[in-house]
Coordinates of N, CA, C and O in Angstrom, one line a residue:
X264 N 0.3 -8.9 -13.9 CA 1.5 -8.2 -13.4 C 1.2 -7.4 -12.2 O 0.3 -6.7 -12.2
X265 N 2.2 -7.5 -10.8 CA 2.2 -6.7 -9.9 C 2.7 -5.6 -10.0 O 2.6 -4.9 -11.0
X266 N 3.2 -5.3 -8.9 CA 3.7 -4.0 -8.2 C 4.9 -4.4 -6.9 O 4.8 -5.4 -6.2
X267 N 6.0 -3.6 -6.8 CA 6.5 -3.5 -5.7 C 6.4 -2.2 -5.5 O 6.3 -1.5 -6.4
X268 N 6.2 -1.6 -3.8 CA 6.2 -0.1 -3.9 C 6.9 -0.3 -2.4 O 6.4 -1.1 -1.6
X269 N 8.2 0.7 -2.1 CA 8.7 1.5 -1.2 C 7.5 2.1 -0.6 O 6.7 2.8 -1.1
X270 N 7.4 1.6 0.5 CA 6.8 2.5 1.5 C 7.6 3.7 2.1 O 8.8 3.6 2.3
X271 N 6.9 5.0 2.2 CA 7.4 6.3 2.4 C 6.7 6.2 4.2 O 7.2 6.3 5.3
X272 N 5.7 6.1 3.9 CA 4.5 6.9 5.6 C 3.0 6.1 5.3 O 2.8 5.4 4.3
X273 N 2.3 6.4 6.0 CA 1.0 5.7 6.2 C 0.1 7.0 6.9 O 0.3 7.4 8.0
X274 N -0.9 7.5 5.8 CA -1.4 8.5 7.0 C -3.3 8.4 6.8 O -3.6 7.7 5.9
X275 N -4.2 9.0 7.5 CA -4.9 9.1 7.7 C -5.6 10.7 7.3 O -5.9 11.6 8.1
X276 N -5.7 10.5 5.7 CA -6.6 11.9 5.4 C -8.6 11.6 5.8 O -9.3 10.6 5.9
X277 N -9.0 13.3 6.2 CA -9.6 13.7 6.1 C -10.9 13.3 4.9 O -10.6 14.0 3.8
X278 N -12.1 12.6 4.7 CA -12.5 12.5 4.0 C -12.0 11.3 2.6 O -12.5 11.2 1.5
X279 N -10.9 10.5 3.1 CA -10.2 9.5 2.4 C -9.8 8.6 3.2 O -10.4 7.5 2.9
X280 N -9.2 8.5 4.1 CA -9.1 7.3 5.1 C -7.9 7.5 5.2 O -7.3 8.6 5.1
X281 N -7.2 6.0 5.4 CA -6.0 5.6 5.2 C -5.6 5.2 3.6 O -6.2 4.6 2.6
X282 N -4.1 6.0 4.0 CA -3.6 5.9 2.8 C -2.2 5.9 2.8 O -1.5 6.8 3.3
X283 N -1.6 4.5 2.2 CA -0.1 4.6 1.9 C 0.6 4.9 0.7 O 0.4 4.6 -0.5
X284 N 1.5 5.6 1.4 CA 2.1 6.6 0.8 C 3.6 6.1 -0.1 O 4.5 5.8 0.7
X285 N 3.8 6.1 -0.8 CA 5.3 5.6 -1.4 C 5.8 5.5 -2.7 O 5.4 6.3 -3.5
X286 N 6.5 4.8 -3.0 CA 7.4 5.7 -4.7 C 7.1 3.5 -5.3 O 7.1 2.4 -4.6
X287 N 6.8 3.6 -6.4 CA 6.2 2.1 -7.3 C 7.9 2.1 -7.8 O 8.5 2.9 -8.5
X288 N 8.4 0.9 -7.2 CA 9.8 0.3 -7.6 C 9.8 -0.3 -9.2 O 10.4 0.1 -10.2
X289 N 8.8 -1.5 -9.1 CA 8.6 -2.1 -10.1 C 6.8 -2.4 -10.4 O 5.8 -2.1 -9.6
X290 N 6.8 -2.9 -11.5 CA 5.3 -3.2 -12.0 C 4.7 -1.5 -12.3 O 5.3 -0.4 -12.5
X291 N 2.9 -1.9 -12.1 CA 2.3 -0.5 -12.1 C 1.0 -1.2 -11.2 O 0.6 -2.4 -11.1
X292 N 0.5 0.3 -10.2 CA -0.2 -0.7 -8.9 C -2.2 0.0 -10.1 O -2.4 0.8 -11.0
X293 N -2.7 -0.8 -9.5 CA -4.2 -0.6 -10.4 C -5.5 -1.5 -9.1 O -5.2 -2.6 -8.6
X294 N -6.7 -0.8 -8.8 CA -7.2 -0.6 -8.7 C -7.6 -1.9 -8.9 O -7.9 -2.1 -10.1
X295 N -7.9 -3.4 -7.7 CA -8.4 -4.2 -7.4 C -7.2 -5.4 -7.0 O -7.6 -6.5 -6.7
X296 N -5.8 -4.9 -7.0 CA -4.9 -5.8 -6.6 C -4.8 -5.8 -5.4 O -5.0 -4.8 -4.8
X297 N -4.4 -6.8 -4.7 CA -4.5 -7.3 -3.6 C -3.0 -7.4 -2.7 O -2.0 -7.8 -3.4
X298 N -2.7 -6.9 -1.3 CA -1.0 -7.4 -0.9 C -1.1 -8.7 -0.7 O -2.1 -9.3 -0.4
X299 N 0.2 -9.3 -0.7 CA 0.5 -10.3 0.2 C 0.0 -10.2 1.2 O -0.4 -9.2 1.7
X300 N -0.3 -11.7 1.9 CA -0.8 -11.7 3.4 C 0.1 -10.9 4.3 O 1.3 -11.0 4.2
X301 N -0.5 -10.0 5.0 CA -0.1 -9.0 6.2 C -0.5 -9.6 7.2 O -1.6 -10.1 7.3
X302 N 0.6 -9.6 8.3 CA -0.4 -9.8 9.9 C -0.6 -8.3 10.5 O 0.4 -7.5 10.7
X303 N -1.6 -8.1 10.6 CA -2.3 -6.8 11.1 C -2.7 -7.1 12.7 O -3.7 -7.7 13.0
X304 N -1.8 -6.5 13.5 CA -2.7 -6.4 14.5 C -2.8 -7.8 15.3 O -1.8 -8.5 15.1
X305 N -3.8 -8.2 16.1 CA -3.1 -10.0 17.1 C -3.9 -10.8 16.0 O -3.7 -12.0 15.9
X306 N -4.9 -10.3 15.1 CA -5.3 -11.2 13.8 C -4.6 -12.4 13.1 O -3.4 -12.6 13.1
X307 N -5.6 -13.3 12.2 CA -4.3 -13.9 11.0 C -3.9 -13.3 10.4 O -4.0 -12.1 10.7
X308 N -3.3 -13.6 9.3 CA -2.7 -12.7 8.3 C -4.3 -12.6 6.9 O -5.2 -13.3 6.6
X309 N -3.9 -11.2 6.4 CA -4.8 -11.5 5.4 C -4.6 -10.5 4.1 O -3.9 -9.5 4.4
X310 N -5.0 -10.6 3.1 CA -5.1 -9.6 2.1 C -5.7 -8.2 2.3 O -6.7 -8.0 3.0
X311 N -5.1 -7.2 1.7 CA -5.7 -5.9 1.5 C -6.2 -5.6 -0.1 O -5.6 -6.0 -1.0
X312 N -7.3 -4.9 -0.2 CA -7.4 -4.6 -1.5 C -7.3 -3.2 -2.0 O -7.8 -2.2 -1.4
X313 N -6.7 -3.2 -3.1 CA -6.4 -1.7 -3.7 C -8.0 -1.0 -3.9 O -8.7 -1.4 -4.8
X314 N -8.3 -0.3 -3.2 CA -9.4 0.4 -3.6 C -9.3 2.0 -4.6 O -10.2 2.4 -5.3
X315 N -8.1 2.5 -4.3 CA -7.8 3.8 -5.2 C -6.4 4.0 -5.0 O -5.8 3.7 -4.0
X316 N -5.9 4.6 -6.1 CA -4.6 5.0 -6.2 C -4.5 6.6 -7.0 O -4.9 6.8 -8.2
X317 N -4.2 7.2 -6.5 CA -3.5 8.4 -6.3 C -2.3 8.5 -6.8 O -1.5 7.9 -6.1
X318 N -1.8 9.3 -8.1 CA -0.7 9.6 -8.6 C -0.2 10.9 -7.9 O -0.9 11.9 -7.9
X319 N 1.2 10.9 -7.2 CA 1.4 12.4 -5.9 C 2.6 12.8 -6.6 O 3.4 12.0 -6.9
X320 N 2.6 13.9 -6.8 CA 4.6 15.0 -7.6 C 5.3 14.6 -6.2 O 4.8 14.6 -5.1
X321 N 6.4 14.4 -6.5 CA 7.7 14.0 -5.5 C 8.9 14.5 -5.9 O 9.2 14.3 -7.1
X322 N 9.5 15.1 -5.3 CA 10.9 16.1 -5.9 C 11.9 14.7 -5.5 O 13.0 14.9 -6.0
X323 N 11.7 13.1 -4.8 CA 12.5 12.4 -4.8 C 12.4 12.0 -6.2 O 11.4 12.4 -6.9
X324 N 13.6 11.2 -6.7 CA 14.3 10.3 -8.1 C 13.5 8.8 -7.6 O 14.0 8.0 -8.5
X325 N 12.9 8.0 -7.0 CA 12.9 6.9 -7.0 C 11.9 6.6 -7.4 O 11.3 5.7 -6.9
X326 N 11.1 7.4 -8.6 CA 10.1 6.5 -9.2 C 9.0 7.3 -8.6 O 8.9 8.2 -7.7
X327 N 7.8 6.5 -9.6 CA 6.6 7.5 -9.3 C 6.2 7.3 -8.0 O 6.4 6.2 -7.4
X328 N 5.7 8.3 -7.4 CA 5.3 8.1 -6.1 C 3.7 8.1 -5.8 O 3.2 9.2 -6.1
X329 N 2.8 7.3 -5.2 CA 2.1 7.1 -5.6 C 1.2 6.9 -3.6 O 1.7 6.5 -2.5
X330 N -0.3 7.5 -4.1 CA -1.1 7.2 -2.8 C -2.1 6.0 -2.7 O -3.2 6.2 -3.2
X331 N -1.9 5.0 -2.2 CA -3.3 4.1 -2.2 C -3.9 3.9 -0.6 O -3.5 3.8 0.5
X332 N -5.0 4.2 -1.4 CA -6.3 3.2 -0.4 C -6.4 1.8 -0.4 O -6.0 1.1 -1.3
X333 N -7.1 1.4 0.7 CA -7.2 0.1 0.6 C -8.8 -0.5 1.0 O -8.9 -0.6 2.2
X334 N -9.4 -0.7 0.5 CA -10.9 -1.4 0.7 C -11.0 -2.4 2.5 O -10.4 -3.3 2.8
X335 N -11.7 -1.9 3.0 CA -11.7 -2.1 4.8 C -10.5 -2.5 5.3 O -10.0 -3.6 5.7
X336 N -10.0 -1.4 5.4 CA -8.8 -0.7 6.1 C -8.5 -1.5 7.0 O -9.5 -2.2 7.2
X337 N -7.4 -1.8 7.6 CA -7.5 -1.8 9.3 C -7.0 -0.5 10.1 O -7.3 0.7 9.8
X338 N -6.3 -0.9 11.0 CA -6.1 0.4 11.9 C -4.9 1.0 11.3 O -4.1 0.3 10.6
X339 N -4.7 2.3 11.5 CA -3.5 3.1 10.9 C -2.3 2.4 11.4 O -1.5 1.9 10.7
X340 N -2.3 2.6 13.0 CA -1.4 1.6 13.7 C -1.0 0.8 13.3 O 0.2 0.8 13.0
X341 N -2.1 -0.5 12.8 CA -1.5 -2.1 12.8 C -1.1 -1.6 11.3 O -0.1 -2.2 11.0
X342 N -1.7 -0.8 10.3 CA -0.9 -0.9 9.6 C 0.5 -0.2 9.1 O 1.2 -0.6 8.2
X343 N 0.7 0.5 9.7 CA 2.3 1.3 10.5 C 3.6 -0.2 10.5 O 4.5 -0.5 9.8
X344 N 3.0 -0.9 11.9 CA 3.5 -1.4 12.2 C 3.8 -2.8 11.2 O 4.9 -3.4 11.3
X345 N 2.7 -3.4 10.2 CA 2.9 -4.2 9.2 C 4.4 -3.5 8.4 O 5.5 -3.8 8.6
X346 N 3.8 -2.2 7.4 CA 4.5 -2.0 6.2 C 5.0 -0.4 7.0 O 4.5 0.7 6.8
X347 N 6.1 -0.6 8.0 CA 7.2 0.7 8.1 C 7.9 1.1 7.0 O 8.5 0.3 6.3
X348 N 7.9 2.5 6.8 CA 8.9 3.4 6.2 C 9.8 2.7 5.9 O 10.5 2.2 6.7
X349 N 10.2 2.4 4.1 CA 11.7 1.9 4.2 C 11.4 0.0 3.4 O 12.1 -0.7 2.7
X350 N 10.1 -0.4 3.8 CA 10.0 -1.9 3.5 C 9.2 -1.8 2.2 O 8.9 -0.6 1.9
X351 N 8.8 -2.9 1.4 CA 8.2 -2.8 0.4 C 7.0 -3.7 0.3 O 7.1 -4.9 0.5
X352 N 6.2 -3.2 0.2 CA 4.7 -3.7 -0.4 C 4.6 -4.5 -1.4 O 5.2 -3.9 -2.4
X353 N 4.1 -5.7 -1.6 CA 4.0 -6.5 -2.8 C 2.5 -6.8 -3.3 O 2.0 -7.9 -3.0
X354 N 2.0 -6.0 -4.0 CA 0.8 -6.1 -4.7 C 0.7 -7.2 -5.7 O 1.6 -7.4 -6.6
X355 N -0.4 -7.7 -5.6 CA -0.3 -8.9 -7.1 C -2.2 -8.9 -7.3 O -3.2 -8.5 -6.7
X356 N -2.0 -9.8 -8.7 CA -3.4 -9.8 -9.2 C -4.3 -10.5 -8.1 O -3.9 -11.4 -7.5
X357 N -5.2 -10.2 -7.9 CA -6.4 -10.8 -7.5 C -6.8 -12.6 -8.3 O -7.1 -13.0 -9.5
X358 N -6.7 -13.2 -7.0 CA -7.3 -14.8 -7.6 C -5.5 -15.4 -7.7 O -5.3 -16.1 -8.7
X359 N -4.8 -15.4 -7.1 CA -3.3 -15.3 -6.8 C -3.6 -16.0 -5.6 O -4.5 -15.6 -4.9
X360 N -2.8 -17.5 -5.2 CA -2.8 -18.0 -4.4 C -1.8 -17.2 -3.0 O -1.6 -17.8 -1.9

């Protein structure tokens, strides 16, 4: 079982890296799932992997809101410009065509 997650922001902690930021629509996200192919940047497209997830308090109603890492990042930028504010992330199992 996946994940859909509302993207909120995409930010760049101190001592954590990059991390996106957003409220889990459907599924529950865990710690080795992979997105859909992303085009990042003038690259192919390719998978990201969940490296940590972060449960965050949110005074919004849409569900838990939640922080992930992602296992060799790309740029904050290209990934801004992938998953803007507002679109949804689709996480699925690993070994998923």
């Amino acid at each position: 079982m996946g994940a859909e997650i509302e993207v909120r922001n995409t930010i760049n902690l101190a001592g954590r890296g990059i991390v996106l930021v957003g409220h889990v629509r459907t599924g529950a996200v865990r710690m080795g799932q992979v997105t859909v192919p992303l085009v990042l940047g003038h690259g192919a497209a390719r998978r990201l992997e969940v490296s940590a997830v972060d449960r965050l308090s949110s005074m919004e109603t849409r569900g838990l809101a939640v922080g992930i890492a992602f296992r060799n990042p790309p740029h904050l930028d290209d990934l801004k410009r992938a998953l803007p504010a507002g679109s949804i992330l689709v996480l699925e199992e690993p070994g998923k065509p």
